[in-house]
């Protein structure tokens, strides 16, 4: 598999993101909301770089089904989401593609009583966004290729790779 972003590149960028995020949340009731399952590893690494008091909450959203590499219907499972009323939320996701997932999640969190919702994505695919959504922090801009590793899956596999790689086309076409 071709490595797009090495383990070291990812870790260096996460340290920079933490420095950019921290000042905005000092002295505020702060909750990180990770979008399962893809953001699992990103959340774990980022929160350990943030030196401000925070809570961690999780929500599940899925828009890909099995071996498909294009988006399908969005499903949000919010039963596991902790109470975000009166909290300033930073939503963390692995990748921004069309924007459908994050657009709906922001609306959901505001509806649950969050005081503010900002977004941080590790990856943003260039030229793919069709749903208007403001992204506050971006790790890396990447070309329109299907990537796996560091939490991102294909058919629920490859999430455990410590780097981000491009899945060869012959594996899904
Ligand atoms: P959106 O709702 O922005 O179209 O899609 C976001 C979700 O689609 C991401 O959270 C991720 O689960 C999935 N996704 C989009 N592009 C890729 C990709 O290149 N690789 C993987 N593994 N998942 C992707
Ligand atoms: Mg996802």
mmCIF file of C-alpha atoms and ligand atoms in Angstrom:
data_model
loop_
_atom_site.group_PDB
_atom_site.id
_atom_site.type_symbol
_atom_site.label_atom_id
_atom_site.label_comp_id
_atom_site.label_asym_id
_atom_site.label_seq_id
_atom_site.Cartn_x
_atom_site.Cartn_y
_atom_site.Cartn_z
ATOM 1 C CA UNK A 1 0.000 0.000 0.000
ATOM 2 C CA UNK A 2 1.234 3.485 -0.873
ATOM 3 C CA UNK A 3 1.796 5.566 2.260
ATOM 4 C CA UNK A 4 0.180 8.993 1.971
ATOM 5 C CA UNK A 5 0.904 10.188 5.523
ATOM 6 C CA UNK A 6 3.446 8.520 7.786
ATOM 7 C CA UNK A 7 2.992 7.887 11.477
ATOM 8 C CA UNK A 8 5.493 10.661 12.237
ATOM 9 C CA UNK A 9 3.784 13.189 9.934
ATOM 10 C CA UNK A 10 0.445 12.477 11.603
ATOM 11 C CA UNK A 11 1.842 12.824 15.122
ATOM 12 C CA UNK A 12 3.628 16.089 14.296
ATOM 13 C CA UNK A 13 0.494 17.593 12.822
ATOM 14 C CA UNK A 14 -1.631 16.518 15.788
ATOM 15 C CA UNK A 15 0.714 18.386 18.121
ATOM 16 C CA UNK A 16 0.235 21.510 15.972
ATOM 17 C CA UNK A 17 -3.537 21.068 15.964
ATOM 18 C CA UNK A 18 -3.572 20.795 19.748
ATOM 19 C CA UNK A 19 -1.645 24.074 20.023
ATOM 20 C CA UNK A 20 -4.175 25.754 17.715
ATOM 21 C CA UNK A 21 -7.215 24.338 19.537
ATOM 22 C CA UNK A 22 -6.197 24.895 23.163
ATOM 23 C CA UNK A 23 -6.402 28.696 23.515
ATOM 24 C CA UNK A 24 -10.059 28.799 22.426
ATOM 25 C CA UNK A 25 -11.192 26.450 25.189
ATOM 26 C CA UNK A 26 -9.332 27.629 28.294
ATOM 27 C CA UNK A 27 -11.845 28.309 31.075
ATOM 28 C CA UNK A 28 -14.821 26.956 29.087
ATOM 29 C CA UNK A 29 -16.861 23.791 29.720
ATOM 30 C CA UNK A 30 -15.260 21.802 26.910
ATOM 31 C CA UNK A 31 -16.384 18.490 25.399
ATOM 32 C CA UNK A 32 -14.680 16.645 22.566
ATOM 33 C CA UNK A 33 -17.201 14.591 20.585
ATOM 34 C CA UNK A 34 -15.569 11.851 18.532
ATOM 35 C CA UNK A 35 -17.404 10.358 15.571
ATOM 36 C CA UNK A 36 -17.174 6.576 15.742
ATOM 37 C CA UNK A 37 -15.618 4.518 14.463
ATOM 38 C CA UNK A 38 -13.181 6.350 12.220
ATOM 39 C CA UNK A 39 -12.068 9.050 14.688
ATOM 40 C CA UNK A 40 -11.210 6.630 17.496
ATOM 41 C CA UNK A 41 -7.441 6.795 17.141
ATOM 42 C CA UNK A 42 -7.379 10.492 16.248
ATOM 43 C CA UNK A 43 -9.350 11.314 19.410
ATOM 44 C CA UNK A 44 -7.031 9.196 21.545
ATOM 45 C CA UNK A 45 -3.911 10.928 20.219
ATOM 46 C CA UNK A 46 -5.284 14.483 20.147
ATOM 47 C CA UNK A 47 -6.748 14.538 23.672
ATOM 48 C CA UNK A 48 -3.396 13.515 25.124
ATOM 49 C CA UNK A 49 -1.872 16.647 23.589
ATOM 50 C CA UNK A 50 -4.536 19.010 24.954
ATOM 51 C CA UNK A 51 -3.550 20.556 28.255
ATOM 52 C CA UNK A 52 -6.969 21.955 29.181
ATOM 53 C CA UNK A 53 -9.766 20.353 31.202
ATOM 54 C CA UNK A 54 -12.117 18.454 28.883
ATOM 55 C CA UNK A 55 -14.662 15.682 28.662
ATOM 56 C CA UNK A 56 -14.778 13.042 25.952
ATOM 57 C CA UNK A 57 -18.078 11.975 24.385
ATOM 58 C CA UNK A 58 -18.818 9.758 21.409
ATOM 59 C CA UNK A 59 -21.455 9.522 18.724
ATOM 60 C CA UNK A 60 -21.723 7.035 15.907
ATOM 61 C CA UNK A 61 -22.349 7.935 12.292
ATOM 62 C CA UNK A 62 -21.940 5.796 9.211
ATOM 63 C CA UNK A 63 -22.495 6.634 5.596
ATOM 64 C CA UNK A 64 -20.556 3.860 3.892
ATOM 65 C CA UNK A 65 -21.820 0.325 3.666
ATOM 66 C CA UNK A 66 -19.468 -2.619 3.583
ATOM 67 C CA UNK A 67 -17.234 -2.601 0.563
ATOM 68 C CA UNK A 68 -18.700 0.493 -1.120
ATOM 69 C CA UNK A 69 -16.285 3.420 -1.357
ATOM 70 C CA UNK A 70 -18.899 6.066 -2.144
ATOM 71 C CA UNK A 71 -21.313 7.495 0.391
ATOM 72 C CA UNK A 72 -24.677 5.891 1.047
ATOM 73 C CA UNK A 73 -27.504 6.841 3.369
ATOM 74 C CA UNK A 74 -26.394 8.468 6.615
ATOM 75 C CA UNK A 75 -27.200 6.710 9.866
ATOM 76 C CA UNK A 76 -26.632 8.475 13.202
ATOM 77 C CA UNK A 77 -26.697 6.445 16.422
ATOM 78 C CA UNK A 78 -26.831 9.011 19.209
ATOM 79 C CA UNK A 79 -27.920 6.848 22.177
ATOM 80 C CA UNK A 80 -24.379 6.732 23.511
ATOM 81 C CA UNK A 81 -23.851 10.506 23.344
ATOM 82 C CA UNK A 82 -23.243 12.032 26.796
ATOM 83 C CA UNK A 83 -25.106 15.171 27.876
ATOM 84 C CA UNK A 84 -23.699 18.175 25.991
ATOM 85 C CA UNK A 85 -26.109 20.783 27.375
ATOM 86 C CA UNK A 86 -24.193 23.913 28.363
ATOM 87 C CA UNK A 87 -20.960 22.582 26.861
ATOM 88 C CA UNK A 88 -18.720 23.950 24.115
ATOM 89 C CA UNK A 89 -18.263 21.065 21.705
ATOM 90 C CA UNK A 90 -15.403 20.274 19.378
ATOM 91 C CA UNK A 91 -16.547 17.616 16.929
ATOM 92 C CA UNK A 92 -13.720 15.360 15.762
ATOM 93 C CA UNK A 93 -13.918 13.270 12.625
ATOM 94 C CA UNK A 94 -11.455 11.334 10.533
ATOM 95 C CA UNK A 95 -12.246 12.787 7.120
ATOM 96 C CA UNK A 96 -14.438 15.379 5.422
ATOM 97 C CA UNK A 97 -15.716 14.100 2.104
ATOM 98 C CA UNK A 98 -19.132 15.388 0.947
ATOM 99 C CA UNK A 99 -19.827 17.058 4.306
ATOM 100 C CA UNK A 100 -23.118 15.235 4.825
ATOM 101 C CA UNK A 101 -22.108 13.586 8.094
ATOM 102 C CA UNK A 102 -20.730 16.653 9.833
ATOM 103 C CA UNK A 103 -23.525 18.927 8.686
ATOM 104 C CA UNK A 104 -26.098 16.644 10.315
ATOM 105 C CA UNK A 105 -24.033 16.096 13.435
ATOM 106 C CA UNK A 106 -23.660 19.844 14.053
ATOM 107 C CA UNK A 107 -27.430 20.268 13.848
ATOM 108 C CA UNK A 108 -27.907 17.313 16.175
ATOM 109 C CA UNK A 109 -25.500 18.680 18.814
ATOM 110 C CA UNK A 110 -27.043 22.155 18.743
ATOM 111 C CA UNK A 111 -30.424 20.461 19.162
ATOM 112 C CA UNK A 112 -29.032 18.661 22.223
ATOM 113 C CA UNK A 113 -28.165 21.995 23.845
ATOM 114 C CA UNK A 114 -24.470 22.472 23.033
ATOM 115 C CA UNK A 115 -23.462 26.139 23.472
ATOM 116 C CA UNK A 116 -21.149 26.068 20.465
ATOM 117 C CA UNK A 117 -19.986 23.453 17.981
ATOM 118 C CA UNK A 118 -16.693 23.662 16.136
ATOM 119 C CA UNK A 119 -15.241 21.003 13.863
ATOM 120 C CA UNK A 120 -11.816 19.459 13.548
ATOM 121 C CA UNK A 121 -11.090 16.887 10.847
ATOM 122 C CA UNK A 122 -7.832 15.061 10.360
ATOM 123 C CA UNK A 123 -8.273 14.926 6.574
ATOM 124 C CA UNK A 124 -10.152 17.014 4.032
ATOM 125 C CA UNK A 125 -10.630 15.671 0.510
ATOM 126 C CA UNK A 126 -10.153 18.369 -2.049
ATOM 127 C CA UNK A 127 -12.998 19.197 -4.403
ATOM 128 C CA UNK A 128 -15.579 16.844 -2.857
ATOM 129 C CA UNK A 129 -17.662 19.008 -0.507
ATOM 130 C CA UNK A 130 -21.283 19.422 -1.580
ATOM 131 C CA UNK A 131 -22.837 20.204 1.831
ATOM 132 C CA UNK A 132 -21.942 23.616 3.254
ATOM 133 C CA UNK A 133 -20.207 23.155 6.592
ATOM 134 C CA UNK A 134 -17.621 25.374 8.287
ATOM 135 C CA UNK A 135 -14.508 23.473 9.291
ATOM 136 C CA UNK A 136 -12.444 25.135 12.001
ATOM 137 C CA UNK A 137 -9.352 22.899 12.095
ATOM 138 C CA UNK A 138 -7.926 20.664 9.343
ATOM 139 C CA UNK A 139 -5.013 18.278 9.711
ATOM 140 C CA UNK A 140 -4.223 17.607 6.061
ATOM 141 C CA UNK A 141 -5.703 18.423 2.652
ATOM 142 C CA UNK A 142 -5.615 15.253 0.562
ATOM 143 C CA UNK A 143 -6.412 14.381 -3.064
ATOM 144 C CA UNK A 144 -9.596 12.516 -3.972
ATOM 145 C CA UNK A 145 -8.411 8.956 -3.357
ATOM 146 C CA UNK A 146 -9.793 6.309 -1.023
ATOM 147 C CA UNK A 147 -7.600 6.193 2.063
ATOM 148 C CA UNK A 148 -7.366 3.726 4.938
ATOM 149 C CA UNK A 149 -5.466 3.381 8.210
ATOM 150 C CA UNK A 150 -5.204 5.394 11.426
ATOM 151 C CA UNK A 151 -8.885 4.682 12.139
ATOM 152 C CA UNK A 152 -10.137 4.752 8.545
ATOM 153 C CA UNK A 153 -11.495 1.477 7.203
ATOM 154 C CA UNK A 154 -12.376 -0.438 4.099
ATOM 155 C CA UNK A 155 -15.020 -3.074 4.890
ATOM 156 C CA UNK A 156 -14.171 -2.479 8.582
ATOM 157 C CA UNK A 157 -10.534 -3.483 8.161
ATOM 158 C CA UNK A 158 -7.215 -1.545 8.062
ATOM 159 C CA UNK A 159 -8.175 0.772 10.948
ATOM 160 C CA UNK A 160 -5.180 -0.404 12.940
ATOM 161 C CA UNK A 161 -2.511 0.757 10.475
ATOM 162 C CA UNK A 162 -0.389 3.434 12.194
ATOM 163 C CA UNK A 163 -0.127 5.392 8.924
ATOM 164 C CA UNK A 164 -2.627 6.539 6.271
ATOM 165 C CA UNK A 165 -2.372 4.750 2.940
ATOM 166 C CA UNK A 166 -4.126 4.822 -0.423
ATOM 167 C CA UNK A 167 -6.178 1.687 -1.038
ATOM 168 C CA UNK A 168 -5.227 0.314 -4.479
ATOM 169 C CA UNK A 169 -8.142 0.641 -6.905
ATOM 170 C CA UNK A 170 -8.005 -3.034 -7.851
ATOM 171 C CA UNK A 171 -9.010 -3.869 -4.271
ATOM 172 C CA UNK A 172 -12.464 -2.350 -4.648
ATOM 173 C CA UNK A 173 -13.211 -2.082 -8.345
HETATM 174 P P1 LIG B 1 -19.159 12.634 4.210
HETATM 175 O O1 LIG B 1 -20.390 12.552 5.035
HETATM 176 O O2 LIG B 1 -18.335 13.878 4.452
HETATM 177 O O3 LIG B 1 -19.406 12.390 2.765
HETATM 178 O O4 LIG B 1 -18.293 11.387 4.589
HETATM 179 C C1 LIG B 1 -17.596 11.320 5.739
HETATM 180 C C2 LIG B 1 -17.379 9.882 6.137
HETATM 181 O O5 LIG B 1 -17.174 9.030 4.994
HETATM 182 C C3 LIG B 1 -16.114 9.793 6.942
HETATM 183 O O6 LIG B 1 -16.379 9.936 8.323
HETATM 184 C C4 LIG B 1 -15.606 8.401 6.599
HETATM 185 O O7 LIG B 1 -16.202 7.471 7.477
HETATM 186 C C5 LIG B 1 -16.118 8.135 5.195
HETATM 187 N N1 LIG B 1 -15.083 8.382 4.167
HETATM 188 C C6 LIG B 1 -15.035 9.384 3.250
HETATM 189 N N2 LIG B 1 -13.938 9.294 2.478
HETATM 190 C C7 LIG B 1 -13.265 8.212 2.901
HETATM 191 C C8 LIG B 1 -12.012 7.585 2.506
HETATM 192 O O8 LIG B 1 -11.276 7.992 1.605
HETATM 193 N N3 LIG B 1 -11.661 6.471 3.203
HETATM 194 C C9 LIG B 1 -12.410 5.948 4.209
HETATM 195 N N4 LIG B 1 -11.960 4.855 4.806
HETATM 196 N N5 LIG B 1 -13.577 6.510 4.614
HETATM 197 C C10 LIG B 1 -13.989 7.624 3.972
HETATM 198 MG MG1 LIG B 2 -16.672 8.331 9.696
#
